XYZ file of C-alpha atoms in Angstrom:
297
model
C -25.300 -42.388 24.839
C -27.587 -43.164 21.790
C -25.530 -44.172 18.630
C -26.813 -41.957 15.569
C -25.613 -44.162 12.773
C -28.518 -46.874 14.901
C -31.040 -43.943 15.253
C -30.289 -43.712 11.088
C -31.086 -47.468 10.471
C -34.099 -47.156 12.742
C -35.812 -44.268 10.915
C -34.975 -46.443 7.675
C -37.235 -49.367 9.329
C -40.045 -47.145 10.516
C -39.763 -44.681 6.659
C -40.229 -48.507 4.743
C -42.492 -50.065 7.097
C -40.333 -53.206 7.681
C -36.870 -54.610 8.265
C -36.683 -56.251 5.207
C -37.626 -53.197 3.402
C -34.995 -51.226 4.960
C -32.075 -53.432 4.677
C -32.475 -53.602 1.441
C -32.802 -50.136 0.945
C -29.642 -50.250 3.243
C -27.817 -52.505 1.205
C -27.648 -54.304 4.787
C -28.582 -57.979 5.605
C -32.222 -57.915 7.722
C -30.692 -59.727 10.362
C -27.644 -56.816 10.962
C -31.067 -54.318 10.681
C -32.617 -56.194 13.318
C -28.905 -55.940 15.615
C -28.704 -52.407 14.886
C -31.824 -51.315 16.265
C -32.047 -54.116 19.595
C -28.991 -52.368 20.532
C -30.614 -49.065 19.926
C -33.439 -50.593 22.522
C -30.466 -51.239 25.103
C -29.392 -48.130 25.088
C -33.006 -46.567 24.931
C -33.979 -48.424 27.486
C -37.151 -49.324 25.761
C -39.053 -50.285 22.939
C -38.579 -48.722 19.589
C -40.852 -50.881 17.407
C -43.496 -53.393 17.865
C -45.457 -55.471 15.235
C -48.069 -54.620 13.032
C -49.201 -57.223 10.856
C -46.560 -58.262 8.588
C -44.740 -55.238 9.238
C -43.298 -52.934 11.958
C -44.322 -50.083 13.582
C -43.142 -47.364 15.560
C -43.634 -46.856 19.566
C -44.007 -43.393 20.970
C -40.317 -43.646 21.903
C -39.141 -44.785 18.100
C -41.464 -42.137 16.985
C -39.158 -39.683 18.648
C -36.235 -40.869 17.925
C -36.817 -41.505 14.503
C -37.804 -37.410 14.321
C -34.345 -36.374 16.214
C -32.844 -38.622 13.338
C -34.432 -36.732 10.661
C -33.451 -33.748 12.282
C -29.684 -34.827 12.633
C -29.683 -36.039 9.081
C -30.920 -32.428 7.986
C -28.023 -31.114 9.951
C -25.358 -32.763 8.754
C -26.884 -32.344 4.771
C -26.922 -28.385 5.876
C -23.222 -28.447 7.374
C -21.927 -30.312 4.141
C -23.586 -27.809 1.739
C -21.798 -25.341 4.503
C -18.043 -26.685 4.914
C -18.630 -26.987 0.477
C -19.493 -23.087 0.037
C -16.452 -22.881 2.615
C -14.166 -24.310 1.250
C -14.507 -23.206 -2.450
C -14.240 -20.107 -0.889
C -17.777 -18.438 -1.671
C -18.270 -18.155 2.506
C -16.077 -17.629 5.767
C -14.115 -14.841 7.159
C -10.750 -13.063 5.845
C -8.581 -11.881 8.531
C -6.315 -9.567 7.629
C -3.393 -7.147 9.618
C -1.457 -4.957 8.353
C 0.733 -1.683 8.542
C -0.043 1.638 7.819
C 2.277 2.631 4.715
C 1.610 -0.430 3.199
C -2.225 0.074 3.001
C -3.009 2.389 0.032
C -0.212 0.558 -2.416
C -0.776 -3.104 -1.419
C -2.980 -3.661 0.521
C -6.534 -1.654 -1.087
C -5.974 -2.834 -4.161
C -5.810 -6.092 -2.804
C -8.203 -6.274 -0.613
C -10.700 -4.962 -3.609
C -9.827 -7.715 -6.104
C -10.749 -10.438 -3.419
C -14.143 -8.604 -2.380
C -15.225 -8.718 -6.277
C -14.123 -12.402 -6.630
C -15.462 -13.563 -2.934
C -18.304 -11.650 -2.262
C -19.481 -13.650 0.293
C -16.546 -13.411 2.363
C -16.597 -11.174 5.330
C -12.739 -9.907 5.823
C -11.685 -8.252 8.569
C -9.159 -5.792 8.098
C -7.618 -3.678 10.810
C -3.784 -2.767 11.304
C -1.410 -4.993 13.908
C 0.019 -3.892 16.772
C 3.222 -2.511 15.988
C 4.961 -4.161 18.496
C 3.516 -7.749 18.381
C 2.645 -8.083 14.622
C 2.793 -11.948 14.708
C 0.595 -12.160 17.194
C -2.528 -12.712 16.041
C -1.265 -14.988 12.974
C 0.279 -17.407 16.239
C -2.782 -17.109 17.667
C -5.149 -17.723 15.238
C -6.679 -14.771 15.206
C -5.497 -13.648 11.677
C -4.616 -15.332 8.807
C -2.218 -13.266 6.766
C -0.335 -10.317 8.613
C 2.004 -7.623 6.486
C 5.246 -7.674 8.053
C 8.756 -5.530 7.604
C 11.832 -8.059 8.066
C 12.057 -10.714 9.658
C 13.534 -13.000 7.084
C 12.734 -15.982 9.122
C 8.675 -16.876 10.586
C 9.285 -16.734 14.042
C 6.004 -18.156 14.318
C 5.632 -22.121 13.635
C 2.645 -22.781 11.322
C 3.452 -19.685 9.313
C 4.739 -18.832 5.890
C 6.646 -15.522 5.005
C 6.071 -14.656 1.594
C 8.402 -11.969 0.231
C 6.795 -8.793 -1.333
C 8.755 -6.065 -2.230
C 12.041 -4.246 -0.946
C 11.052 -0.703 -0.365
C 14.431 1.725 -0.521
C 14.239 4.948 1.351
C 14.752 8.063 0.296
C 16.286 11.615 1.380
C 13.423 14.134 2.419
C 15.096 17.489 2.438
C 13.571 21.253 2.472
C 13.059 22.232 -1.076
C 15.688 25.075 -0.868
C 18.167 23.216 0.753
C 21.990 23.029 -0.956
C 21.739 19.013 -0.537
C 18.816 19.407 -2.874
C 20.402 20.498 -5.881
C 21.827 17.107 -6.017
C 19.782 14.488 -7.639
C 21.613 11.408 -6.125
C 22.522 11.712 -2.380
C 25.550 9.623 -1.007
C 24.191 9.009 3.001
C 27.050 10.416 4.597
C 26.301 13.758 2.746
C 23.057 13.736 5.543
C 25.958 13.050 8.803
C 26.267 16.535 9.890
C 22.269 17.825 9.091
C 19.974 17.843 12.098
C 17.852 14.611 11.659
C 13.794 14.378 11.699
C 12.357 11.341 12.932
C 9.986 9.407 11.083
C 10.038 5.776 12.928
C 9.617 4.524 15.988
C 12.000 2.111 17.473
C 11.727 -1.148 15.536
C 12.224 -2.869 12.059
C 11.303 0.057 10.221
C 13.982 2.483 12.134
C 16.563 -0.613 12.083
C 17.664 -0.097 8.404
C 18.240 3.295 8.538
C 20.509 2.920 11.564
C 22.141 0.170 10.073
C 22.708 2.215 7.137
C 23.647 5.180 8.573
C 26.786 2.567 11.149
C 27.892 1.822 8.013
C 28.424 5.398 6.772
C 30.199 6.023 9.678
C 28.144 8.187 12.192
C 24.699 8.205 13.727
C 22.060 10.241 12.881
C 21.554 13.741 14.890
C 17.551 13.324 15.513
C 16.930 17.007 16.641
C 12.817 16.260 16.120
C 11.000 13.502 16.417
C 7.780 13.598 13.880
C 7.157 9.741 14.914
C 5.087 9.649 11.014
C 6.015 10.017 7.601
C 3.509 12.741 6.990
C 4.568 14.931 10.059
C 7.773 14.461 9.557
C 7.722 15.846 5.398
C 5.776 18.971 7.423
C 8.900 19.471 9.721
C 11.464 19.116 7.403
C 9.376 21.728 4.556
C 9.372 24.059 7.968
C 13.279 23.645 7.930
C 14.015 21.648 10.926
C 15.974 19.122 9.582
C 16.344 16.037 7.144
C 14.931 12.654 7.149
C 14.936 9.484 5.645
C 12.004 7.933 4.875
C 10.911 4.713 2.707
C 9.286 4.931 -0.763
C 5.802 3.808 0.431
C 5.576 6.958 3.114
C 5.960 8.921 0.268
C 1.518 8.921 -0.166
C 1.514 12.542 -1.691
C 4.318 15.263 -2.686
C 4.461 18.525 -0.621
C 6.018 21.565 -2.468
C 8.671 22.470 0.408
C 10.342 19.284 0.289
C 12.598 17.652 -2.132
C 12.682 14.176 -2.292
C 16.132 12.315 -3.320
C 17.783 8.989 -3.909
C 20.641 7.964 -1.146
C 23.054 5.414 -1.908
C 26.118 3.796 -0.413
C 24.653 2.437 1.248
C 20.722 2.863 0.449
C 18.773 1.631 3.494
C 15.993 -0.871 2.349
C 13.544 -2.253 4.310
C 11.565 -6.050 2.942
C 8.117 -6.406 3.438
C 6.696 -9.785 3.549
C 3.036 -11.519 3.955
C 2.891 -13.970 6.805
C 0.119 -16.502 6.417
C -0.591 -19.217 8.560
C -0.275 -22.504 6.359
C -3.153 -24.027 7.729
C -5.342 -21.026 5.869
C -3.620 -21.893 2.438
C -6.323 -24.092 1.992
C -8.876 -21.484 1.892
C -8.952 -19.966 -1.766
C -9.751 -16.464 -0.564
C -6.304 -16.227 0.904
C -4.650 -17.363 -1.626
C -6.301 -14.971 -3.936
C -5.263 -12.319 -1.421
C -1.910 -13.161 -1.418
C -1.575 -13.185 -5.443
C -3.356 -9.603 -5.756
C -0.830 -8.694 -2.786
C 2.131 -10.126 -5.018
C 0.781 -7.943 -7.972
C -0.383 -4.845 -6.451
C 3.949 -5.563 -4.670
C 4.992 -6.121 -8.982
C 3.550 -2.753 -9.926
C 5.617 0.198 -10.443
């Protein structure tokens, strides 16, 4: 295999027209010059220069492989202007996975903010799988997921960084006699046919959780399976549910929405990121609009 640091020195012999020339231009002695490209020959397997007058010049063969060295030297010049844009984070690719009550509050504005101060970043942003959601951060596929729970990464590599705890709250129909109470306690909901709003899983968890420690278990007569299908069953009168505070994306004038307390289910929501993209400025950025969009009220 040909040695490209030798196929450097040789197209500094043939570019200054001797070996003296070039090992001073290499800050080399002329006799290491001379080494360098001899072994070049070996591995060649041929001449690579030949005398002309009190200089050197090229053979057909050093003629070529003093061109593949230019063209190697360009290469590397045009991958270390490359790895530089990279890594101050004015190139690359944003991966990005999230969940779907989280995108209009956190992640948008987020998302925005690193578009105007990374425009050359191409992010790819497209919700998890609901039932694998560190999967592509262990992978390497992603490289910050939104998550709800797990207060420990179960991922080695990866960082959870906490973001907000997002209480739930009573959905009721508006003319309901629970709704003339501002403040619900949870057990008040233990004899009210239940709509669902979850699926099985860390979002449904608290809210059974909760509901064990108020004593019963919830009577899910209707399963709406989303937040937004859910507010339409229980305006149509089929039943109560508890949903969190980020579900709540618009107000609908047959339900009343109320506080619930002792206890009040809360779910966390935390970024994952794998550490190994903390280097990359645009996801840090990401992850400090994430932290503010999380701060606002």
């Amino acid at each position: 295999m040909l040695d490209v640091r030798r196929m450097q020195v040789l197209r500094a012999v043939v570019s200054s027209g001797s070996v003296t020339a070039a090992a001073a231009n290499l800050g080399y002695t002329p006799s290491a010059v001379s080494q360098q490209v001899a072994a070049l020959e070996r591995e060649a397997g041929t001449a690579l220069l030949e005398r002309a007058g009190r200089g050197v010049r090229p053979t057909q063969a050093g003629r070529l492989l003093t061109e593949h060295a230019a063209t190697i030297s360009r290469n590397v010049a045009e991958a270390e202007t490359a790895l530089a844009e990279l890594r101050a984070g004015r190139t690359g690719r944003l991966a990005v996975r999230y969940f779907p009550t989280v995108g209009a509050r956190l992640v948008a504005p987020a998302v925005a903010r690193v578009r105007r101060e990374h425009p050359g970043v191409r992010i790819d942003l497209r919700l998890h799988d609901p039932d694998d959601p560190f999967g592509e951060i262990a992978r390497g596929g992603a490289d910050l997921a939104l998550v709800v729970g797990a207060p420990h990464a179960p991922v080695p590599g990866v960082r959870l960084v906490h973001l907000l705890d997002d209480a739930y709250v009573a959905l009721l129909p508006a003319d309901h006699p629970l709704a003339a109470k501002r403040v619900l306690d949870l057990a008040d909901l233990a004899e009210q046919p239940w709509v669902g709003s979850e699926p099985p899983g860390p979002c449904l968890e608290p809210v059974l959780q909760a509901c064990a420690a108020a004593g019963f278990s919830p009577d899910v007569v209707v399963d709406g399976q989303d937040h937004a299908t859910a507010r339409g069953f229980v305006a149509a009168g089929l039943g109560v549910a508890v949903i969190p505070r980020l579900g709540l994306t618009g107000r609908h004038p047959g339900v009343a929405v109320r506080r619930v307390r002792r206890p009040e289910p809360v779910r966390t929501v935390h970024a994952a990121v794998r550490e190994s993209a903390l280097t990359h400025p645009p996801v840090r950025d990401l992850l400090d609009a994430l932290r503010e969009a999380a701060a606002r009220p």
